[in-house]
Short mmCIF file of C-alpha atoms in Angstrom, two decimals:
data_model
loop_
_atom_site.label_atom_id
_atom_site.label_comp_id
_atom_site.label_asym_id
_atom_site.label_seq_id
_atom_site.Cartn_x
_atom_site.Cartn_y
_atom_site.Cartn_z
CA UNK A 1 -11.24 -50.92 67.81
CA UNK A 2 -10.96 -49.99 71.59
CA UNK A 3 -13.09 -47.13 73.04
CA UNK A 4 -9.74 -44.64 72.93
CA UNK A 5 -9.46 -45.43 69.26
CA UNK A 6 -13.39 -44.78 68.09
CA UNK A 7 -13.53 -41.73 70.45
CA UNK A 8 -10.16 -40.24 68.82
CA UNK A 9 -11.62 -41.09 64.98
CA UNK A 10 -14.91 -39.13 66.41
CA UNK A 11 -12.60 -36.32 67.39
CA UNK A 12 -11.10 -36.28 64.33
CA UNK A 13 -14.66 -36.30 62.36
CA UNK A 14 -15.84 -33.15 64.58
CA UNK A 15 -12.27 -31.42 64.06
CA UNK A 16 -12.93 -31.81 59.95
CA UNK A 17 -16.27 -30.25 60.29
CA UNK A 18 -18.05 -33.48 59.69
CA UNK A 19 -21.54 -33.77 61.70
CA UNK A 20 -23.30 -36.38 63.82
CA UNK A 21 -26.47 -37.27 63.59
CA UNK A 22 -28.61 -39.27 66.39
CA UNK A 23 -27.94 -42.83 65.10
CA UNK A 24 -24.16 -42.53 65.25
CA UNK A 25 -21.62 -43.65 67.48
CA UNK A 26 -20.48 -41.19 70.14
CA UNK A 27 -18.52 -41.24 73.12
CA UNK A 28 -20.44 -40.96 76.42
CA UNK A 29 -18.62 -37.75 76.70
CA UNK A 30 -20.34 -35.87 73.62
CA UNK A 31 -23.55 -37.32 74.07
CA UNK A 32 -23.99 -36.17 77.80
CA UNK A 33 -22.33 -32.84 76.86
CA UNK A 34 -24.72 -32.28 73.84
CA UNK A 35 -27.57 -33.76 76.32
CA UNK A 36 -27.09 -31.40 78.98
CA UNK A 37 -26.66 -28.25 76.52
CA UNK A 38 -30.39 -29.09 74.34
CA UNK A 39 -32.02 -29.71 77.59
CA UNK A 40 -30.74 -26.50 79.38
CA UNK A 41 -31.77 -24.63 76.22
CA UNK A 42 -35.13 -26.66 76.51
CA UNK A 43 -35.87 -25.31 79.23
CA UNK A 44 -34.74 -21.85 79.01
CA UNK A 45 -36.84 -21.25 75.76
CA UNK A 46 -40.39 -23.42 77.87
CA UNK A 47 -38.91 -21.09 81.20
CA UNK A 48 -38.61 -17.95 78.73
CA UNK A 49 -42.46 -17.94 77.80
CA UNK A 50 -43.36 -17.22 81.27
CA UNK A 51 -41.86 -13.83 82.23
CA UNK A 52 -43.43 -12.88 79.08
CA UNK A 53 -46.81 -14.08 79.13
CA UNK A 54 -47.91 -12.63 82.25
CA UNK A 55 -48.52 -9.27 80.02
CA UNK A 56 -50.56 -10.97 77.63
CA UNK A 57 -53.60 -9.75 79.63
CA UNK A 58 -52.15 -6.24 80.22
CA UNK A 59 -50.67 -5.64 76.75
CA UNK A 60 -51.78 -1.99 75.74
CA UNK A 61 -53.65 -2.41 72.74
CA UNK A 62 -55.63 -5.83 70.48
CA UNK A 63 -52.65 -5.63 68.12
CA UNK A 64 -50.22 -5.97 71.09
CA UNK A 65 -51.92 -8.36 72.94
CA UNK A 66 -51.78 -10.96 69.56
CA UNK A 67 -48.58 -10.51 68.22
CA UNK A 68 -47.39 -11.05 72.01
CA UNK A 69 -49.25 -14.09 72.53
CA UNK A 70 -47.89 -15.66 69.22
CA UNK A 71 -44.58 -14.98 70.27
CA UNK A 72 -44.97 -16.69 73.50
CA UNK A 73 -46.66 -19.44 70.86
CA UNK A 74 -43.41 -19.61 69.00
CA UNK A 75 -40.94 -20.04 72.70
CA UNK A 76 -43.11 -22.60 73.66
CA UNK A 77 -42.68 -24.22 70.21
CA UNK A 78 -39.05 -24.06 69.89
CA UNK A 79 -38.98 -25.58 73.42
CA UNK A 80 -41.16 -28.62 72.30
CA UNK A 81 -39.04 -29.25 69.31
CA UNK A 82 -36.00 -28.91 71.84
CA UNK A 83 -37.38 -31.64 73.47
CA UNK A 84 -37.73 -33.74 71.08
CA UNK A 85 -33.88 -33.58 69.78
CA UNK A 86 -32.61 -34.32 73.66
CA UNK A 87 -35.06 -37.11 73.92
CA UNK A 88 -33.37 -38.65 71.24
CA UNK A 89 -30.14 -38.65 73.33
CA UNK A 90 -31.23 -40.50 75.76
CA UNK A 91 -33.57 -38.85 78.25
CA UNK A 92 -36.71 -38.78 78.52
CA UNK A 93 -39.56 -36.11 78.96
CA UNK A 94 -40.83 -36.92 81.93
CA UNK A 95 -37.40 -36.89 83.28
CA UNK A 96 -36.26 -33.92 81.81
CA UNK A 97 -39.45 -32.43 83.11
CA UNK A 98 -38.98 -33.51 87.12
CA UNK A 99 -35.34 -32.46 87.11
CA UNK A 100 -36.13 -29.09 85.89
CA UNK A 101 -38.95 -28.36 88.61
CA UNK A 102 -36.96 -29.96 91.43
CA UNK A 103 -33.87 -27.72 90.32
CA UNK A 104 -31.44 -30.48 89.22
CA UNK A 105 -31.13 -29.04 85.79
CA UNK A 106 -30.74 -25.85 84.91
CA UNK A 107 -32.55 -22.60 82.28
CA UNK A 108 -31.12 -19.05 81.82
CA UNK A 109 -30.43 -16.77 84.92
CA UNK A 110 -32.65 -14.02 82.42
CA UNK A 111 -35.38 -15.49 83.02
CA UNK A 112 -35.65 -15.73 87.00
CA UNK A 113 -36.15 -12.25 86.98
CA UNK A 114 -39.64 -10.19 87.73
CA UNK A 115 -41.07 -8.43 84.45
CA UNK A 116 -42.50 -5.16 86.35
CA UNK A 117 -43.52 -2.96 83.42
CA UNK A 118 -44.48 -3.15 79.56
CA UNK A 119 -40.87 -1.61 79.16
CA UNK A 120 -39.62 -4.93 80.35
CA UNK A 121 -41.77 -6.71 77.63
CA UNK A 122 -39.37 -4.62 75.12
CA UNK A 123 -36.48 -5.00 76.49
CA UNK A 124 -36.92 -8.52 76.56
CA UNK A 125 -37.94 -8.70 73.14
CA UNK A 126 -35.45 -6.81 71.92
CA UNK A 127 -32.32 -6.95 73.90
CA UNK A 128 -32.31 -10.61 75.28
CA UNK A 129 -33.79 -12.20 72.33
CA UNK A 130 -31.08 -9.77 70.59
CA UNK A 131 -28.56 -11.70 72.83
CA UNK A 132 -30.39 -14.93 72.78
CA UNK A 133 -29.87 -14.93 68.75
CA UNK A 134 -26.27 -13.65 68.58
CA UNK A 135 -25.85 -17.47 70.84
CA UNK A 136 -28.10 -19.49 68.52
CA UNK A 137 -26.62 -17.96 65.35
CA UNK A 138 -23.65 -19.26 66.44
CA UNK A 139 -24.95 -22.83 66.93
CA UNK A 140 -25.68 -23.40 63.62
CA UNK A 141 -22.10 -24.48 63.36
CA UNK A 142 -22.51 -26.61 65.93
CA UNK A 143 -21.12 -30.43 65.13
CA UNK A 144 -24.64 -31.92 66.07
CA UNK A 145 -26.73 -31.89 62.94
CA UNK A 146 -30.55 -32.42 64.38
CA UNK A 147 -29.41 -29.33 66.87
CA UNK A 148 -28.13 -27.45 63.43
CA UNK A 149 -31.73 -28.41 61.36
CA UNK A 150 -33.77 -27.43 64.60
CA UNK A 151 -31.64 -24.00 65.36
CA UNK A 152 -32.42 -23.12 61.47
CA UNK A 153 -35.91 -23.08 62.04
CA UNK A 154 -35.83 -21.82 65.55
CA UNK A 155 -33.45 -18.48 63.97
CA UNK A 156 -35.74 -17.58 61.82
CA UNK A 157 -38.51 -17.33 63.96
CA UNK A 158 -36.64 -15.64 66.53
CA UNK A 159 -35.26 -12.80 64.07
CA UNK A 160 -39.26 -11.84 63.52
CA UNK A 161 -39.34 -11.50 67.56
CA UNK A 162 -36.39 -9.29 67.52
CA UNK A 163 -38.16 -7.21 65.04
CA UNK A 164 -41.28 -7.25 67.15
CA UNK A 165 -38.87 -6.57 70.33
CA UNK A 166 -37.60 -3.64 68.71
CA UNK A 167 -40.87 -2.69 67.19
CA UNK A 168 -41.69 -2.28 70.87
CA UNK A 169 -38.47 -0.34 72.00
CA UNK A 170 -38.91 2.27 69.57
CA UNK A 171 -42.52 2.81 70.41
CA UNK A 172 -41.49 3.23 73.63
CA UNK A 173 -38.59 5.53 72.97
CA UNK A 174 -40.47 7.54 71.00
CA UNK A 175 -43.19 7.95 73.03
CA UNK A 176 -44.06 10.39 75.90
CA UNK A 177 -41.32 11.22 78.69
CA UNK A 178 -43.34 8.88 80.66
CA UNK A 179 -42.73 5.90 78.12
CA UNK A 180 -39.19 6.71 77.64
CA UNK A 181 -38.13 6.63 81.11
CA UNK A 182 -40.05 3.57 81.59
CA UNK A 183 -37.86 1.91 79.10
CA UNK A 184 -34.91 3.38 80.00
CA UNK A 185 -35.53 2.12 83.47
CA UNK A 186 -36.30 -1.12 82.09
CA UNK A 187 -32.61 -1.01 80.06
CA UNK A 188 -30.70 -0.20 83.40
CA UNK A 189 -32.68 -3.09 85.40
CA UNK A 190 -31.88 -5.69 83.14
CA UNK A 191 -28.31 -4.93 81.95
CA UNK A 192 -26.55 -6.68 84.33
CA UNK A 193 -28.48 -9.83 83.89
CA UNK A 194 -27.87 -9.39 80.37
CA UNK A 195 -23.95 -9.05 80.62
CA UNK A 196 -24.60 -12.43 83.44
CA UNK A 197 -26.69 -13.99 80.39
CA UNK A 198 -23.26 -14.50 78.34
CA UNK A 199 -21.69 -15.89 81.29
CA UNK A 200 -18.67 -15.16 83.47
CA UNK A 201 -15.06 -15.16 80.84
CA UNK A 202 -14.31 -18.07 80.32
CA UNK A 203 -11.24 -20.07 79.68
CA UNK A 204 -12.30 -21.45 76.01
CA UNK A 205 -9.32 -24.24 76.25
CA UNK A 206 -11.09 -25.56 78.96
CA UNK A 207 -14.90 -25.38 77.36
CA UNK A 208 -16.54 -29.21 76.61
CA UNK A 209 -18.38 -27.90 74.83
CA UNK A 210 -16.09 -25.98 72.35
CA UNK A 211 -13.94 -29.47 72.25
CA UNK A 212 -16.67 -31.26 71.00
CA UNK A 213 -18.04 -28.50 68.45
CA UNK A 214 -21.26 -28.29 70.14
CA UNK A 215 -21.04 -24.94 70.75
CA UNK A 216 -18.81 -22.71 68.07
CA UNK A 217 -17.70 -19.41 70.06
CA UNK A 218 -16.46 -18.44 73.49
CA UNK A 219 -18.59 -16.24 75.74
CA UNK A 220 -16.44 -13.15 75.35
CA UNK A 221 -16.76 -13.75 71.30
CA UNK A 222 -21.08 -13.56 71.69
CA UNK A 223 -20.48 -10.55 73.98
CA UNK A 224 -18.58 -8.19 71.96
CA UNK A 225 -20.55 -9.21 69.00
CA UNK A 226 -23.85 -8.43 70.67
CA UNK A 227 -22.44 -4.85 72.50
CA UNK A 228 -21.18 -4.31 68.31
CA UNK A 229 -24.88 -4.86 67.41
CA UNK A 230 -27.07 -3.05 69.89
CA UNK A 231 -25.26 -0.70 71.92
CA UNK A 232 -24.97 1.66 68.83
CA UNK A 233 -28.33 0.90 68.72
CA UNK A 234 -29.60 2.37 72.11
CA UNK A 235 -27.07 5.34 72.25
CA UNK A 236 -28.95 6.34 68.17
CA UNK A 237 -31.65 6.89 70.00
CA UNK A 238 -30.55 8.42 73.13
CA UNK A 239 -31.08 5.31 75.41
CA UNK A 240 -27.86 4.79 77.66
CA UNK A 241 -26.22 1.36 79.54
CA UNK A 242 -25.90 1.67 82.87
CA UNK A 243 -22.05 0.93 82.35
CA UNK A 244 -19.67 3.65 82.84
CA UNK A 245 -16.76 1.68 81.61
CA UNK A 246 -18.21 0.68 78.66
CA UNK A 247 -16.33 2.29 75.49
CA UNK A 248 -15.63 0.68 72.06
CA UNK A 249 -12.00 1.10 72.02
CA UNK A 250 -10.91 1.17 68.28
CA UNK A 251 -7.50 0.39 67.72
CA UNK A 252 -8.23 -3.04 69.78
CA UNK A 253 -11.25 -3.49 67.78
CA UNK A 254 -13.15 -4.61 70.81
CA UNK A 255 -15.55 -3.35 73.74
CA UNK A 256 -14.12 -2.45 76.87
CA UNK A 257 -16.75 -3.16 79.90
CA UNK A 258 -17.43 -3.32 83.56
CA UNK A 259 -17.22 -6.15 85.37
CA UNK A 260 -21.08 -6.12 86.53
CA UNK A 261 -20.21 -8.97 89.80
CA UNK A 262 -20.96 -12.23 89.70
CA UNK A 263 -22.24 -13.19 93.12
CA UNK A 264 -25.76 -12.76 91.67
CA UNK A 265 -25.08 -14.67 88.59
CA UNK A 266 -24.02 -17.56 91.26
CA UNK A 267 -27.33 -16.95 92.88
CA UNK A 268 -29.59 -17.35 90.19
CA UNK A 269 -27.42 -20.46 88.58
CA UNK A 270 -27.97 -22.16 92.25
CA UNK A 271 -32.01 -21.52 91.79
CA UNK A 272 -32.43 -18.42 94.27
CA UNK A 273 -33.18 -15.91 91.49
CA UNK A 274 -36.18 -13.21 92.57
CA UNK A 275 -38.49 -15.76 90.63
CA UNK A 276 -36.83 -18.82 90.39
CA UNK A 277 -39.30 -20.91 92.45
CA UNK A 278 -42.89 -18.96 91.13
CA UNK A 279 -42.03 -19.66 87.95
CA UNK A 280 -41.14 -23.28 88.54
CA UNK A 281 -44.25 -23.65 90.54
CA UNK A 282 -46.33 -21.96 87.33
CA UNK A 283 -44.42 -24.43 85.11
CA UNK A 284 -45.58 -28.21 87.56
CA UNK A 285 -48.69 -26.12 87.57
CA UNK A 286 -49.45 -26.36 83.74
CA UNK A 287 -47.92 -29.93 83.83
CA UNK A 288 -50.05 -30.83 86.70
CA UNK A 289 -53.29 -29.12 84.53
CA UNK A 290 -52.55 -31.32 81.62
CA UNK A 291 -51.76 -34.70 82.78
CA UNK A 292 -55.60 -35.61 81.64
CA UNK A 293 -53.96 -35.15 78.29
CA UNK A 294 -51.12 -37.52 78.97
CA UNK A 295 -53.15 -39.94 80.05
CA UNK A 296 -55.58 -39.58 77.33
CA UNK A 297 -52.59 -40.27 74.79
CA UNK A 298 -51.13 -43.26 77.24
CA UNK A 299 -54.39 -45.01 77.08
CA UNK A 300 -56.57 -44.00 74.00
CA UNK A 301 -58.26 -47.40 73.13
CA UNK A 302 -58.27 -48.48 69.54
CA UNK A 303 -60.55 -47.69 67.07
CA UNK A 304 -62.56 -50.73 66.76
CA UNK A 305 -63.15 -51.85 63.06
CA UNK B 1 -45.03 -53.69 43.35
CA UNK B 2 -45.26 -51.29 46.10
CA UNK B 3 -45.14 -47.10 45.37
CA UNK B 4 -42.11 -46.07 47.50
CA UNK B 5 -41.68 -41.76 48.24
CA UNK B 6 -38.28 -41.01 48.86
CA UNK B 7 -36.59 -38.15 50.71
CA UNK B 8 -33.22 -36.60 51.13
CA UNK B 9 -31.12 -33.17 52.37
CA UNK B 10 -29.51 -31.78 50.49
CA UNK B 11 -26.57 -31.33 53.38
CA UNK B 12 -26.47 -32.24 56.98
CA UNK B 13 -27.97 -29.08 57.66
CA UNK B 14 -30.80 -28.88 55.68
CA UNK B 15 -34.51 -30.62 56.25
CA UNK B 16 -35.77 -34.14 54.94
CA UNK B 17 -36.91 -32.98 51.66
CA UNK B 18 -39.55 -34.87 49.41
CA UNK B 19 -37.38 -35.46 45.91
CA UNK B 20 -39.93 -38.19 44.13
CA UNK B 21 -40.65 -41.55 44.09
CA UNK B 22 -39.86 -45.11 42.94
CA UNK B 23 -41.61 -48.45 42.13
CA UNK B 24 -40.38 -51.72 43.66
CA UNK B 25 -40.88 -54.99 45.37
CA UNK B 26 -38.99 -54.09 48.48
CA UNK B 27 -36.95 -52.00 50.64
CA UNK B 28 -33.41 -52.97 49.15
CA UNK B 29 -34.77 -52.59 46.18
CA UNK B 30 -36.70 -49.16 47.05
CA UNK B 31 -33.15 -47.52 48.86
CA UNK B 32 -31.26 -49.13 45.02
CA UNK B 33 -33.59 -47.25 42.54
CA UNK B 34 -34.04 -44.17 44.62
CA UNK B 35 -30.28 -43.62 44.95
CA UNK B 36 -29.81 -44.39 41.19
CA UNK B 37 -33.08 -41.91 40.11
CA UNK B 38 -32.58 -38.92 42.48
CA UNK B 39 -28.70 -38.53 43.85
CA UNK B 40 -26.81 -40.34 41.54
CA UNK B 41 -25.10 -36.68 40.86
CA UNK B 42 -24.42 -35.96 44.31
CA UNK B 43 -27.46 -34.12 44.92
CA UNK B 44 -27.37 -35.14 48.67
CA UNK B 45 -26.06 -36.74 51.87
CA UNK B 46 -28.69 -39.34 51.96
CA UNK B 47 -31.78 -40.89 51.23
CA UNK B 48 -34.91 -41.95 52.55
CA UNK B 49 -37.53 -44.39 51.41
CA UNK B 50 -41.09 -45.06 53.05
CA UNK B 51 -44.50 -46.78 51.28
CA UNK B 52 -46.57 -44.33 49.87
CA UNK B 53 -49.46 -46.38 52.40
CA UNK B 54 -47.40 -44.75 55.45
CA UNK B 55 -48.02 -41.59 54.41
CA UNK B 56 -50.74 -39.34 55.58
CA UNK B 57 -51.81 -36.41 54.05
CA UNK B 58 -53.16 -33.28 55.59
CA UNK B 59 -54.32 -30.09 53.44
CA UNK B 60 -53.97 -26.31 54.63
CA UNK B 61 -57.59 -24.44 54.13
CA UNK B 62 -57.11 -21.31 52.90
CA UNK B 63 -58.29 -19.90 55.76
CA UNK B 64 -55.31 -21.24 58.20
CA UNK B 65 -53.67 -17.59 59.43
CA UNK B 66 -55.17 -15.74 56.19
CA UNK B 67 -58.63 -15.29 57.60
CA UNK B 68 -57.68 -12.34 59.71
CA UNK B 69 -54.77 -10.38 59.71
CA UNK B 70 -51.48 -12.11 61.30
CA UNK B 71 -49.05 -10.40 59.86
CA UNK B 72 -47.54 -10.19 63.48
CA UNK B 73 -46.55 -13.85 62.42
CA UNK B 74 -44.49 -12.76 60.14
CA UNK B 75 -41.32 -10.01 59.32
CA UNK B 76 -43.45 -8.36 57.24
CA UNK B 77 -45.39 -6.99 59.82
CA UNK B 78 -42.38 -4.97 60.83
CA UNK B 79 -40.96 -4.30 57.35
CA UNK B 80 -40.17 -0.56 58.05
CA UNK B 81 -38.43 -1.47 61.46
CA UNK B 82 -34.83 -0.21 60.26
CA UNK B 83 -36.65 2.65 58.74
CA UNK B 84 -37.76 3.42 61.85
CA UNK B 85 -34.72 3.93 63.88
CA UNK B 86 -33.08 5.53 61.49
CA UNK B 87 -35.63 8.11 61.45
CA UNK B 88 -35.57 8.36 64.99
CA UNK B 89 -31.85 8.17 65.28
CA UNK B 90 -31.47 11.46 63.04
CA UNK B 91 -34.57 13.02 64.77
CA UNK B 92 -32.23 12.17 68.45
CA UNK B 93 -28.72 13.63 66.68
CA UNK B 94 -30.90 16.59 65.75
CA UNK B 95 -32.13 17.33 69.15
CA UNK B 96 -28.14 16.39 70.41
CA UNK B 97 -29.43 13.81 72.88
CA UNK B 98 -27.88 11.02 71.08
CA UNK B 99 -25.43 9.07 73.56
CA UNK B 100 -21.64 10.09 72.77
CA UNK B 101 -19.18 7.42 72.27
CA UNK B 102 -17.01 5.44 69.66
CA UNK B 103 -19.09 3.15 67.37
CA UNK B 104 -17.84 0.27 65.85
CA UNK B 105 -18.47 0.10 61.92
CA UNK B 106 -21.83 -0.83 61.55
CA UNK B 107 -20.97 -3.39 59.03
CA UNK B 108 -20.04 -5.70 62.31
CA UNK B 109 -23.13 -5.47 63.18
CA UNK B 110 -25.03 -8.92 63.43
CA UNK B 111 -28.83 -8.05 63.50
CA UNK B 112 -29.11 -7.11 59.65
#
């Protein structure tokens, strides 16, 4: 069979809702797509623990201060399990690791931002893990069946942040003027990376990754279902979006928005977000901190009998 | 005769799971009498055999996260969360500072 032929059989497998696993044939296409796509979420979810731990030390109260930490625990988790699956495709961690810090590969424009109050910490807990899982929900469709095994365990976890993300919200909400505007402002700071966080539209004909079943819905799709889920949310309890266009128009059965400009979005994808390079320095830092460990586990001499 | 453990998913989708084991002289032998003993009714998508001598075994103490409370490990330590916001959310339409606008039904909504 020539190369056309296998790669239109694998097409055909994906289109009939078959999966792959790692030991399978697969064009050079698919696996680079699928490569590119575990790594970049990799990274986001190592990239992701960072914004967030820096309160760890400042969280109000004991309770606070632990449930935070073992949510950072989790990110960092889900990223080393990401790992893992990508490695398996072909790249290795070391690689993975110096293309991230030298800005050849990519993680979420969300999380190149500054976190300047506790209201942040909610927000982030709430509304971009809220948008994080309407994405990963999705990929447990996905035609890549360690992704699909991984992004089961990885869900679950993640709906018990979005409690604890809205745990914090409503604390907040409810709290003193002086709590509430500090969410609110928190809200209108990160919207717009939030609406960026879904990506620009996009032309879903033209999406690899949709071809190849990797992924299972376009960006608009996530969008609209996350504005369904949470907006309601925030106006219940008085919180607005710093989006004047934004209106659920009925009869369409879809959210209207604004277009929030995508210059920035550009910016941050290019790695000249507000915190692209501290947070990249923080992560060679810890990788620089434990290469004892690496070494330990490169060279550990046998136990002698 | 070695002791052979044998694992399988039940779909694509779902984790290695431990099913039983088999006695036999060798792998072909192991992967024929596992397939015959545990999925011979379709019970999954494939099968896995490995010597019972490759396995290692380690034990939870009782201890492990039930020492102290860490129930922030786990949804129940925000069981009351939708509670919550509906309380607030009627205590907000009370007071009239709820945010006006069209809501779609709430059965569309994915966080539930």
């Amino acid at each position: 069979m020539t190369y056309e032929e296998r790669t239109r059989e694998f097409k055909a497998r994906i289109d009939a809702g078959d999966k792959v696993e790692a030991s399978d044939w697969m064009p050079d296409q698919y696996r680079e797509a699928t490569l590119k796509f575990i790594e970049m979420h990799a990274n986001s979810e190592i990239m992701g623990a960072l914004p967030e731990r820096e309160w760890i030390p400042r969280a109000p109260t004991l309770r606070r201060k632990l449930s935070l930490n073992a949510k950072v625990q989790d990110e960092v988790g889900h990223a080393q399990i990401l790992y893992r699956i990508a490695e398996d495709l072909g790249k290795s961690r070391e690689q993975m690791f110096d293309d991230l810090v030298n800005g050849r590969t990519k993680f979420h424009n969300v999380f190149h931002y500054p976190t300047k109050s506790w209201g942040d910490v909610a927000v982030i807990g709430w509304l971009i893990d809220g948008a994080a899982l309407v994405t990963q929900h999705a990929l447990l469709q996905s035609s890549y069946a360690p992704y699909v095994r991984a992004m089961r365990r990885i869900c679950a976890e993640e709906s018990l942040h979005l409690r604890h993300g809205e745990d914090l919200s409503l604390e907040l909400a409810n709290g003193t003027p002086a709590q509430r505007e500090m969410f609110q402002d928190a809200v209108d700071r990160w919207w717009s990376p939030i609406m960026h966080f879904f990506g620009p539209p996009s032309k879903p004909d033209k999406d690899v990754l949709l071809y190849w079943g990797i992924k299972t819905k376009s960006n608009e799709e996530l969008r609209q279902e996350f504005f369904t889920t949470y907006v309601p949310k925030l106006w219940d309890i008085g919180i607005s979006v710093p989006d004047k266009q934004l209106r659920y128009d009925a009869a369409a059965g879809e959210w209207q928005w604004g277009d929030p400009g995508w210059d920035e979005f550009w910016e941050v994808v290019r790695g000249n977000g507000p915190m692209t390079q501290t947070r990249l320095a923080w992560r060679k830092a810890m990788w620089d901190n434990h290469a004892w460990l690496r070494d330990v586990f490169a060279g550990l001499p046998r136990a002698v009998a | 005769m070695e002791v052979w453990e044998v694992f399988s998913r039940r779909t694509t989708d779902d984790p290695l799971v431990h099913v039983g084991a088999v006695k036999a002289p060798d792998l072909d032998m192991a992967l024929l009498l596992a397939r015959e003993a545990f999925l011979r009714h379709g019970e999954g998508v494939d099968c896995y055999v490995t010597q019972r001598g490759d396995l290692h075994r380690i034990s939870m103490p009782q201890t492990l996260g039930r020492g102290t409370d860490k129930s922030y490990r786990r949804p129940d330590g925000y069981a009351k969360i939708g509670a919550k916001h509906k309380k607030m959310r009627e205590e907000i339409a009370a007071k009239g500072l709820a945010i006006p606008g069209e809501r779609p039904p709430t059965s569309r909504r994915s966080d539930g």
